[in-house]
Coordinates of C-alpha atoms in Angstrom, one line a residue:
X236 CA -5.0 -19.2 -9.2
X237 CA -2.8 -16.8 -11.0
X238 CA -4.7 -14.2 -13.8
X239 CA -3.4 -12.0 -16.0
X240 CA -1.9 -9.1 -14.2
X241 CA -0.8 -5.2 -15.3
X242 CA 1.5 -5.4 -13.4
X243 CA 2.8 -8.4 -16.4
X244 CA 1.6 -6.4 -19.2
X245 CA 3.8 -6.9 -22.5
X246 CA 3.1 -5.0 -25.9
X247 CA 4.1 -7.4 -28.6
X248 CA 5.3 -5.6 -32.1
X249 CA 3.7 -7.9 -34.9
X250 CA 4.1 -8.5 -38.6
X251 CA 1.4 -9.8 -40.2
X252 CA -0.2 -9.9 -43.9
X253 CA -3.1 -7.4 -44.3
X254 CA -6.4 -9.0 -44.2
X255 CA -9.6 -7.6 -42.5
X256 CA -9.3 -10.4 -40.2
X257 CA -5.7 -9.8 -39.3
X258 CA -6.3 -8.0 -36.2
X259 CA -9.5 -10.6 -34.9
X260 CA -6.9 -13.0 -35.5
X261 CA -3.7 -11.8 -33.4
X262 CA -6.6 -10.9 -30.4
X263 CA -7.7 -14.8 -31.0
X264 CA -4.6 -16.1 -30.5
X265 CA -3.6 -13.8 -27.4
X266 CA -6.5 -15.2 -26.1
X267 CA -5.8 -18.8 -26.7
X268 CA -2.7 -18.8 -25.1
X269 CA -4.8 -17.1 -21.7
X270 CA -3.5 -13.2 -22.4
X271 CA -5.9 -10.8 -21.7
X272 CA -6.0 -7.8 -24.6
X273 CA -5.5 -4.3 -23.6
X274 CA -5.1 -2.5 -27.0
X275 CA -4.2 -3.3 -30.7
X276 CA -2.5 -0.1 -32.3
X277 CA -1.8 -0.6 -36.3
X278 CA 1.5 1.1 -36.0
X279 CA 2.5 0.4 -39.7
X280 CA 1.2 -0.4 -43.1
X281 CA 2.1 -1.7 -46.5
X282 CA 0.2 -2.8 -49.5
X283 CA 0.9 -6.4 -48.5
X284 CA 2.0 -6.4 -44.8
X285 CA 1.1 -4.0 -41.4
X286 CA 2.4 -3.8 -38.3
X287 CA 0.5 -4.1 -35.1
X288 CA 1.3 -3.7 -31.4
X289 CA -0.6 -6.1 -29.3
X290 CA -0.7 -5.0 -25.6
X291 CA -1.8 -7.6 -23.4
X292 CA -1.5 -8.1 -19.3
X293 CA 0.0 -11.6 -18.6
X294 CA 0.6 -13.7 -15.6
X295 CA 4.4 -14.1 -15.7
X296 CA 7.7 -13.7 -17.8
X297 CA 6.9 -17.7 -19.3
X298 CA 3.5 -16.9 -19.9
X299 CA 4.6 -14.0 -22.2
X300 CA 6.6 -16.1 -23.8
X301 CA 4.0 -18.3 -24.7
X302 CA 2.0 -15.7 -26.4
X303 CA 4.6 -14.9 -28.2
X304 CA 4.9 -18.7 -29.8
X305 CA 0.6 -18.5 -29.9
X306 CA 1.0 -15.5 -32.4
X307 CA 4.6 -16.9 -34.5
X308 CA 2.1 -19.9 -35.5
X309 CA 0.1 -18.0 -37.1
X310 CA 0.8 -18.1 -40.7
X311 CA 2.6 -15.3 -41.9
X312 CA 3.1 -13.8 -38.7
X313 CA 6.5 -12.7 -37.4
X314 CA 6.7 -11.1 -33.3
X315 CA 9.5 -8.7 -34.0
X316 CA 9.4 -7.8 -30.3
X317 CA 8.3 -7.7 -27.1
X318 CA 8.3 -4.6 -24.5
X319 CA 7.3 -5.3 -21.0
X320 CA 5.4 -2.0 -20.0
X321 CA 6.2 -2.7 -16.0
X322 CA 10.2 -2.1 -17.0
X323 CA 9.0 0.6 -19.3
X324 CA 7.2 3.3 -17.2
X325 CA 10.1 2.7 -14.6
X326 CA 12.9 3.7 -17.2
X327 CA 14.6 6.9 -15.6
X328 CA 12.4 6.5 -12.2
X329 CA 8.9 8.2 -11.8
X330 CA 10.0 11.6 -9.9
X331 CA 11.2 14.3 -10.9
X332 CA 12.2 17.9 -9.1
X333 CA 10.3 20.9 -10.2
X334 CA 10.6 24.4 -9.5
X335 CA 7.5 26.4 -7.8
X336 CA 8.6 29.7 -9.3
X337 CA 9.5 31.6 -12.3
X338 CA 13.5 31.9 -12.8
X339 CA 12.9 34.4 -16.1
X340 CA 15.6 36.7 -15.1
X341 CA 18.2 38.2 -13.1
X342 CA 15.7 39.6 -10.4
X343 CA 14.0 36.2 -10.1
X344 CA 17.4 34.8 -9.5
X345 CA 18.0 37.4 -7.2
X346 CA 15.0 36.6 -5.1
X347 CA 15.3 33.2 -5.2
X348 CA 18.9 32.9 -4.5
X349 CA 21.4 35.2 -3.8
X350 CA 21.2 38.1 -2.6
X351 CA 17.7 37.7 -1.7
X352 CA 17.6 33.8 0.0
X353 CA 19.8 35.4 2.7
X354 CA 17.1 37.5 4.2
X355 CA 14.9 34.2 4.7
X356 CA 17.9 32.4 6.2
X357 CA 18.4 34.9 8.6
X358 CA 14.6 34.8 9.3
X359 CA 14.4 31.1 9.9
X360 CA 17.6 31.6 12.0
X361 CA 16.4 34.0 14.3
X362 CA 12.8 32.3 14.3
X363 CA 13.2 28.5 13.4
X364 CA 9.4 28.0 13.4
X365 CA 9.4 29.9 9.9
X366 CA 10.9 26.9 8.3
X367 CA 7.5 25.7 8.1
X368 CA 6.2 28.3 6.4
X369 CA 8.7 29.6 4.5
X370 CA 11.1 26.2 2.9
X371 CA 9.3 22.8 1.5
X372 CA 9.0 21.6 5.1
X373 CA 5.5 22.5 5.2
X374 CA 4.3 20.3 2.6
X375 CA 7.6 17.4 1.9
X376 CA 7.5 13.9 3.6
X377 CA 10.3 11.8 3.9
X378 CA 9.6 8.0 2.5
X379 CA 12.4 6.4 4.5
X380 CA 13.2 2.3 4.4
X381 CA 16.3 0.2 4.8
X382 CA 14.8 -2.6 2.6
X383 CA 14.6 -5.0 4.6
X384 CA 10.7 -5.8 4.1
X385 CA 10.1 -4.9 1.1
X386 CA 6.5 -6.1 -0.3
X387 CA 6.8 -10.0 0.0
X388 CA 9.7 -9.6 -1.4
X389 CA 11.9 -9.6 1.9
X390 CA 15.3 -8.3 2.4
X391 CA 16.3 -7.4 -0.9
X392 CA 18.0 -3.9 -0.4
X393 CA 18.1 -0.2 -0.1
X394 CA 18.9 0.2 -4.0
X395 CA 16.5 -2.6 -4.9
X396 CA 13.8 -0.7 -2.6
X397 CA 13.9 2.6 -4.1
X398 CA 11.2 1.6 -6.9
X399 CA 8.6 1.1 -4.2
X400 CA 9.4 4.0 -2.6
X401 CA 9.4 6.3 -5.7
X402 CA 6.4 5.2 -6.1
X403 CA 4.9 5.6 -2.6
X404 CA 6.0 9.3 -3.2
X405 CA 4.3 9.5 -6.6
X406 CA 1.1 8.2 -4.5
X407 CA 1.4 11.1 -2.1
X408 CA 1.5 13.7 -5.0
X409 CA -1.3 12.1 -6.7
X410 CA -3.7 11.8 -4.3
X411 CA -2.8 14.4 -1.6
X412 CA -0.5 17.2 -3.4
X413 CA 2.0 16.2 -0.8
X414 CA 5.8 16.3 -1.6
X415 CA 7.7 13.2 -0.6
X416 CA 11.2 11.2 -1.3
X417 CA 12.4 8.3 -1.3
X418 CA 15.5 8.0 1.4
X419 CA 16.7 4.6 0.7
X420 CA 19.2 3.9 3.9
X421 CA 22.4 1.8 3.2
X422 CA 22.1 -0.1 7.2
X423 CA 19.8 -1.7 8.9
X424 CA 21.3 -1.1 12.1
X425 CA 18.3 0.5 14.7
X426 CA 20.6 3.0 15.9
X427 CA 22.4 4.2 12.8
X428 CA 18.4 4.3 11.2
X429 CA 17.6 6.6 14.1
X430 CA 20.7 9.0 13.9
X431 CA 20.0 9.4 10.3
X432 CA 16.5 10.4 9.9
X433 CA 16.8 13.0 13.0
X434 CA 19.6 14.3 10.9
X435 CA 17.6 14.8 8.0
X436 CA 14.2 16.1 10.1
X437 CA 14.6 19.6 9.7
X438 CA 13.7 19.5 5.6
X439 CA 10.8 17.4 6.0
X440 CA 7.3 17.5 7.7
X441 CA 6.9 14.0 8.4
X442 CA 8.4 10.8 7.9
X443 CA 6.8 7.6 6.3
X444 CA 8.7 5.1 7.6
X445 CA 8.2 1.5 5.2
X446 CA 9.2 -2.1 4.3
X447 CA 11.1 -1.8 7.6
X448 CA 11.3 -5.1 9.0
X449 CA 9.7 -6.2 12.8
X450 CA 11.0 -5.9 15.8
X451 CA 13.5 -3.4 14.2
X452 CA 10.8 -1.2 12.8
X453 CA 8.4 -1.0 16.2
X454 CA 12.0 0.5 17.9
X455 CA 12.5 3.1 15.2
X456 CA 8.7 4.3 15.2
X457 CA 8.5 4.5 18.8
X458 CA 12.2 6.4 19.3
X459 CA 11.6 8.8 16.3
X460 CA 8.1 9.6 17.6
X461 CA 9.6 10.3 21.2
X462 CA 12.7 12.3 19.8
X463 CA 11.2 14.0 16.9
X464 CA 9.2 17.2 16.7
X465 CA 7.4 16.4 13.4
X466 CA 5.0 13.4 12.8
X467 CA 6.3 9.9 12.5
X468 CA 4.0 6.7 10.9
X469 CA 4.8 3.6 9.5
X470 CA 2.5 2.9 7.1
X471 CA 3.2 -1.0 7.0
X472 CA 1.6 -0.8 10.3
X473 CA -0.8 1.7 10.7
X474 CA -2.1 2.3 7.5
X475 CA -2.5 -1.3 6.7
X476 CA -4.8 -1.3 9.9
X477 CA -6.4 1.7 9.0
X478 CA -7.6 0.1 5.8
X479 CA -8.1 -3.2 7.3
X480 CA -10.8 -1.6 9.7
X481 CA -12.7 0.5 7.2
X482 CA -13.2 -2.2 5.0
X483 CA -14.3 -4.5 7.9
X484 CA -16.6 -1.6 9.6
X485 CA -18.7 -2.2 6.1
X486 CA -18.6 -6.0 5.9
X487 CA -19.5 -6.3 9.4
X488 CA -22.8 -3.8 8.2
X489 CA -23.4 -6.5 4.9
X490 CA -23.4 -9.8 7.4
X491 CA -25.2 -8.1 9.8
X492 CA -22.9 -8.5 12.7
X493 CA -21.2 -6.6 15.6
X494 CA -17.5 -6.3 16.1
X495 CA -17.7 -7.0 20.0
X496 CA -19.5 -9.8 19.6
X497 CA -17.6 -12.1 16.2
X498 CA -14.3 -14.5 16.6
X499 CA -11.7 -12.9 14.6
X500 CA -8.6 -14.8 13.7
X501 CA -5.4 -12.6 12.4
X502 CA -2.8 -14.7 10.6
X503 CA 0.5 -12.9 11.0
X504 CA 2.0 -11.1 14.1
X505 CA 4.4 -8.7 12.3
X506 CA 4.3 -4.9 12.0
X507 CA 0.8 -5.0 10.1
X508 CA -0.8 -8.0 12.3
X509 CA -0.1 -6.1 15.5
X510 CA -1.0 -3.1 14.3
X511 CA -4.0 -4.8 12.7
X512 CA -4.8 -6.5 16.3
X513 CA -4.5 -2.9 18.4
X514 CA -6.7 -1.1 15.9
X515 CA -9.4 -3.7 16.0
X516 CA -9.2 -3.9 19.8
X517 CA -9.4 -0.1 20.4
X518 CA -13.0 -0.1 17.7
X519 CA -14.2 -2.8 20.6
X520 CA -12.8 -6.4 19.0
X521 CA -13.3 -8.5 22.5
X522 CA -12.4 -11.8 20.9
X523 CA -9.1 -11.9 18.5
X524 CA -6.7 -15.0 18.2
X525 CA -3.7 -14.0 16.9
X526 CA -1.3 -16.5 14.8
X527 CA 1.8 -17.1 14.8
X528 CA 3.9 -19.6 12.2
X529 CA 3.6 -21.7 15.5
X530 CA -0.2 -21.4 15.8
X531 CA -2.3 -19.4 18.4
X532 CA -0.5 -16.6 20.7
X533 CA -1.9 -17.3 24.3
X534 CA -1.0 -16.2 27.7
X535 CA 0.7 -19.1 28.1
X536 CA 3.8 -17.9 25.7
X537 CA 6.3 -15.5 26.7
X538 CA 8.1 -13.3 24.8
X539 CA 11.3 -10.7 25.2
X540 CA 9.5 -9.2 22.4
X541 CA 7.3 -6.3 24.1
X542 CA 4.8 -6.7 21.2
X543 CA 4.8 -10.1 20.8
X544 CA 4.3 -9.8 24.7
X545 CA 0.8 -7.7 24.3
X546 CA -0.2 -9.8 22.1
X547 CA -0.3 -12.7 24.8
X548 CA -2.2 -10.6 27.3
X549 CA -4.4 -8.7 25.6
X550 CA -5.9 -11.3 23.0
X551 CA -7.2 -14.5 23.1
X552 CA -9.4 -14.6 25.7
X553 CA -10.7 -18.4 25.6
X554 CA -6.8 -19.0 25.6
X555 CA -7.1 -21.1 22.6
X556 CA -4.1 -23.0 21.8
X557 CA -3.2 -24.7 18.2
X558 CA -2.6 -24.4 14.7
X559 CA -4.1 -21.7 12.4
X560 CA -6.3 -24.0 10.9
X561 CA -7.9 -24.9 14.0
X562 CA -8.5 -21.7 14.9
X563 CA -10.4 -20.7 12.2
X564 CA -12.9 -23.6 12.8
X565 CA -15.8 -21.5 13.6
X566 CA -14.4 -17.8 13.7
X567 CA -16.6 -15.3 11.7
X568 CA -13.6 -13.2 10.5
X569 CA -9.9 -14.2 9.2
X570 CA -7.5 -11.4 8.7
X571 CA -4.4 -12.9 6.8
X572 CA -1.0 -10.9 6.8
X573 CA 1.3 -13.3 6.6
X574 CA 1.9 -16.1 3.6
X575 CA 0.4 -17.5 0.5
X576 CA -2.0 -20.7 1.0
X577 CA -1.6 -20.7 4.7
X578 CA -5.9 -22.2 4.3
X579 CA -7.5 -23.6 1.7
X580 CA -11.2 -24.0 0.9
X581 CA -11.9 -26.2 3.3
X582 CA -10.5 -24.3 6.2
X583 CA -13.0 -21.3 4.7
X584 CA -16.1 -23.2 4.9
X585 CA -15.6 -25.0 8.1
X586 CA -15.4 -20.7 9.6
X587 CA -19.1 -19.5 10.9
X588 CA -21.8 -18.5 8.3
X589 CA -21.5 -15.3 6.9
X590 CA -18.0 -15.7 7.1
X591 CA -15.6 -12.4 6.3
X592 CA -12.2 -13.7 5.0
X593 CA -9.7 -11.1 4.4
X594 CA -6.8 -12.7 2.7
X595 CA -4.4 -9.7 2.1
X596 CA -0.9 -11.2 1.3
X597 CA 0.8 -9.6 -1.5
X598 CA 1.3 -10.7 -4.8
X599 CA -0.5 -14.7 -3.6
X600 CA -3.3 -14.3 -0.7
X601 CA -3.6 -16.7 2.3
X602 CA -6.0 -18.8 0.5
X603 CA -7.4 -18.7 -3.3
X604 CA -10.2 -15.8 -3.4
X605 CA -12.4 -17.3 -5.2
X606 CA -12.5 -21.0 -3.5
X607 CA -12.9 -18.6 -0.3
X608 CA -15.9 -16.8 -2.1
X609 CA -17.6 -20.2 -2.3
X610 CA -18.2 -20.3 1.5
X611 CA -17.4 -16.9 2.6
X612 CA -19.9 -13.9 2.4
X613 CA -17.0 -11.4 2.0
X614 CA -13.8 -11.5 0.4
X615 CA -11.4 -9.0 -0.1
X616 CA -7.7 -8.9 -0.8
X617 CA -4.5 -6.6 -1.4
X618 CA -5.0 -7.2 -5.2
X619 CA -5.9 -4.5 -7.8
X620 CA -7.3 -7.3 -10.0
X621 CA -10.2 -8.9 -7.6
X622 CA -13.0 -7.8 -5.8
X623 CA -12.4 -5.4 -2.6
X624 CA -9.0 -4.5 -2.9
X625 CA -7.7 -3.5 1.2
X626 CA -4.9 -0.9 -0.1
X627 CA -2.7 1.5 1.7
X628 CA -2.9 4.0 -0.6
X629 CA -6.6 4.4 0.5
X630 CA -4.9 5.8 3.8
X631 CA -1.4 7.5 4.1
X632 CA -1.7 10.1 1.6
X633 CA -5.1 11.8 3.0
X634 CA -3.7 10.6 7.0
X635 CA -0.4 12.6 6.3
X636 CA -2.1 15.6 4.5
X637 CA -4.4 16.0 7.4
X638 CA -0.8 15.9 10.1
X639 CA 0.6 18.6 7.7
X640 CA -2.4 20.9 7.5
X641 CA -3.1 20.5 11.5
X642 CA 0.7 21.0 12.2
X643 CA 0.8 18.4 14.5
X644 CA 3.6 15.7 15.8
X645 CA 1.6 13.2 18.0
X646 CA -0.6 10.8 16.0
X647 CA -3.2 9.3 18.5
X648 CA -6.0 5.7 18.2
X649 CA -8.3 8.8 17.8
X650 CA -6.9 10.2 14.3
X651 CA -6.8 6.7 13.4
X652 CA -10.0 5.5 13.5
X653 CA -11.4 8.9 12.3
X654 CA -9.6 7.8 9.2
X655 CA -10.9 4.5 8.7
X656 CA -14.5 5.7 9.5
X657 CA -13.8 8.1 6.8
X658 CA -12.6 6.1 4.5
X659 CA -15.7 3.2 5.1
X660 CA -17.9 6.2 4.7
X661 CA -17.3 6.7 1.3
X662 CA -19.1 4.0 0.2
X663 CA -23.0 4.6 0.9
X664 CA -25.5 2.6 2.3
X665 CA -27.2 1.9 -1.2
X666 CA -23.9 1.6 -2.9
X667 CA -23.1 -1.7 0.0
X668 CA -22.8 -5.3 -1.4
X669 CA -20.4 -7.8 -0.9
X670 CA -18.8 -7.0 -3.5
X671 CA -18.1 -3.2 -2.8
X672 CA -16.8 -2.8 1.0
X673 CA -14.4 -0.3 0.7
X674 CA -13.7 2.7 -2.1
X675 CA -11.7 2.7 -5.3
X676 CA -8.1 4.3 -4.5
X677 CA -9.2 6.2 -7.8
X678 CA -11.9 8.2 -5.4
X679 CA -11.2 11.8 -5.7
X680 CA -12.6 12.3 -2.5
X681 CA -11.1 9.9 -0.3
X682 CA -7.8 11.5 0.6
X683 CA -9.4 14.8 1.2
X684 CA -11.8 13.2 3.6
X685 CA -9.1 11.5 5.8
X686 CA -7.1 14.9 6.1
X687 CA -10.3 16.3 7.1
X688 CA -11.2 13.2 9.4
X689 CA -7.4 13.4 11.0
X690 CA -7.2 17.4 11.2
X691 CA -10.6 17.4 12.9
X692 CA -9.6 14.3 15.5
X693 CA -6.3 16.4 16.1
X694 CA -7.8 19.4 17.1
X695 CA -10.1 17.4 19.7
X696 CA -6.6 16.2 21.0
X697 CA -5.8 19.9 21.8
X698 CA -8.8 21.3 23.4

């Protein structure tokens, strides 16, 4: 199942003989070994030798290796070396801290430090409101994790984190012009997580809570929210089920069906399946079986786990109890959270016709995408590198620019599904196939429609 990936992408530094077929030939041999070509740069030349950089995406460290023998057969040709671009664009990190204002001189200086930065403490002291307006408060979100979900990675550690979450803060610049940072915590202990992040509160405008494992991170979202005056959100949850809706709203329009009236299975009962499950139920899901590793979550289980514990009373209502597989037998929709190759392709086309099979495990999906495709009539995953990619990015930056620019702490069912109907809006009518559910993350007008979607739901809140 695997394909050539970017995120595998290699650039090989070649010596080979000049010829006019030198380059079809290096791009041949990529090819023969399975790498897919990017670019060929001539980077050098000689009367009887040149030098070319081969970029090509690959599926894995060994498979780069063997593209590297593919090309050293060639006759002539020598690989002097390989970069991998991944480890590349992450040399030094991908922030940086830049000043707003002009420091040309000594009356800048003055202004923006001393003497002048006193007046504006005072001002904020007297007046702590004005923090808002008058620091980075107003527009900087706190990316906060402990590592100890990180991707499908797992517990791998604050330090080993921080690349995610420098680039979740990139994402929030890039598609919202909101300042964030990464605050990698050294514990994963509830209360210690808690303590911290109300210490910090009063620099930031929000927090983006992420890769924070379940139960812990249900706790820490629901205390923050309670003792915070600023907006709290953990994306893993709610902006995974913010995507996960718009994208179904528009394959529920291709199939032809209602969401009150399919069978929808939800593989995974962690922070994104719940999430997932409450979303779904509040758009008017009346049927949802939610799995488990132990199979089907019924009324008959019981759990100390207050989640865990809606779960049993709120879904399920034909109280269906066994494996995964048997539940999908028959269900119109599977929403997979959970674990690579939990179904194959014979679970997929025993589901109902017209079958929707979201399969959104990160990197390797619940089942293979395109054995699904075979019997399903939608399939979309987290992947950048199939059809229908279900991504977060598609949500938090727009959902938190929206909370900044209402200046609002509570985040309500309401704001969320005003940004998953905006979200499934931006893909039109004659635009709808299954093949094109949901919007490109590179849709300039996605993140300002979600603000727009969450200020406006916001407001309703307060009348």
């Amino acid at each position: 199942m695997a394909v050539p990936s970017p995120g595998y992408s290699l650039t090989l530094r070649v010596e080979t003989p000049v010829s006019i077929t030198a380059t079809s030939e290096l791009a041949a041999a990529v090819g023969r070994a399975g790498g897919s070509i990017t670019a060929l740069d001539v980077a050098e030349s000689g009367h009887e030798t040149m030098v070319v950089d081969v970029s090509c995406n690959t599926t894995d460290a060994e498979h780069g290796q063997l593209i590297r023998d593919s090309l050293n057969q060639l006759e002539g040709v020598n690989v002097r070396n390989i970069s991998d671009r991944t480890f590349l664009m992450h040399l030094g990190g991908k922030l940086e801290v830049v000043p707003k204002v002009a420091l040309r001189n000594r009356e800048d200086l003055s202004r923006a430090y001393t003497p002048g930065v006193a007046r504006v403490c005072m001002a904020i002291a007297e007046n702590p409101e004005d923090a808002r307006n008058l620091t980075i408060k107003r527009n900087t979100i706190a990316v906060v994790t402990d590592g100890s979900a990180v991707l499908g990675l797992g517990n791998i550690g604050p330090a080993a984190a921080l690349p995610v979450m420098e680039g979740k803060a990139a994402l929030f610049k890039q598609f919202a012009n909101v300042d964030a940072w990464p605050v990698c915590l050294d514990t994963q202990d509830t209360e210690e997580i808690i303590m911290i992040v109300k210490a910090l509160a009063p620099v930031y405008g929000g927090v983006n809570l992420e890769d924070i494992a379940a139960p812990r991170c249900f706790e820490i979202e629901a205390r923050l929210r309670e003792e915070l005056d600023i907006p709290v959100f953990h994306d893993d949850q709610h902006g995974t089920a913010i995507v996960t809706l718009a994208a179904l709203t528009n394959a529920l329009l291709v199939v032809g069906k209602q969401i009150d009236k399919t069978r929808i299975v939800v593989s995974g009962v962690g922070a994104a399946g719940n999430a997932i499950i409450q979303l779904l139920a509040a758009r008017g899901a009346k049927n949802i079986i939610a799995c488990g590793r132990n199979g089907a979550i019924s009324a008959k289980d019981t759990s100390d786990d207050p989640h865990r514990q809606w779960l049993a009373e709120n879904t399920n209502p034909e109280q269906f109890t066994g494996t995964l597989k048997e539940a999908v037998v028959g269900a119109d929709i599977f929403i997979g959270v959970s674990a690579p190759d939990v179904l194959d392709e014979a679970d997929i086309k025993a589901m109902n016709s017209d079958a929707i099979v979201f399969a959104m495990a990160n990197p390797d999906p619940e089942v293979d995408p395109a054995a699904a495709g075979r019997h399903a009539a939608v399939v979309a995953t987290g992947r950048s590198d199939y059809p229908n990619q279900i991504n977060n990015v598609l949500a938090f930056p727009g959902f938190f620019r929206g909370l900044l620019d209402a200046k609002v702490s509570d985040i309500t069912d309401s704001m969320l599904l005003a940004a998953a109907d905006a979200i499934s809006a931006r893909v039109s009518q004659d635009e709808l196939n299954p093949g094109f559910i949901i919007p490109s993350v590179f849709d300039p007008h996605v993140a300002a429609d979600v603000a727009e979607a969450v200020a406006n739901a916001a407001a309703k809140n307060k009348k």
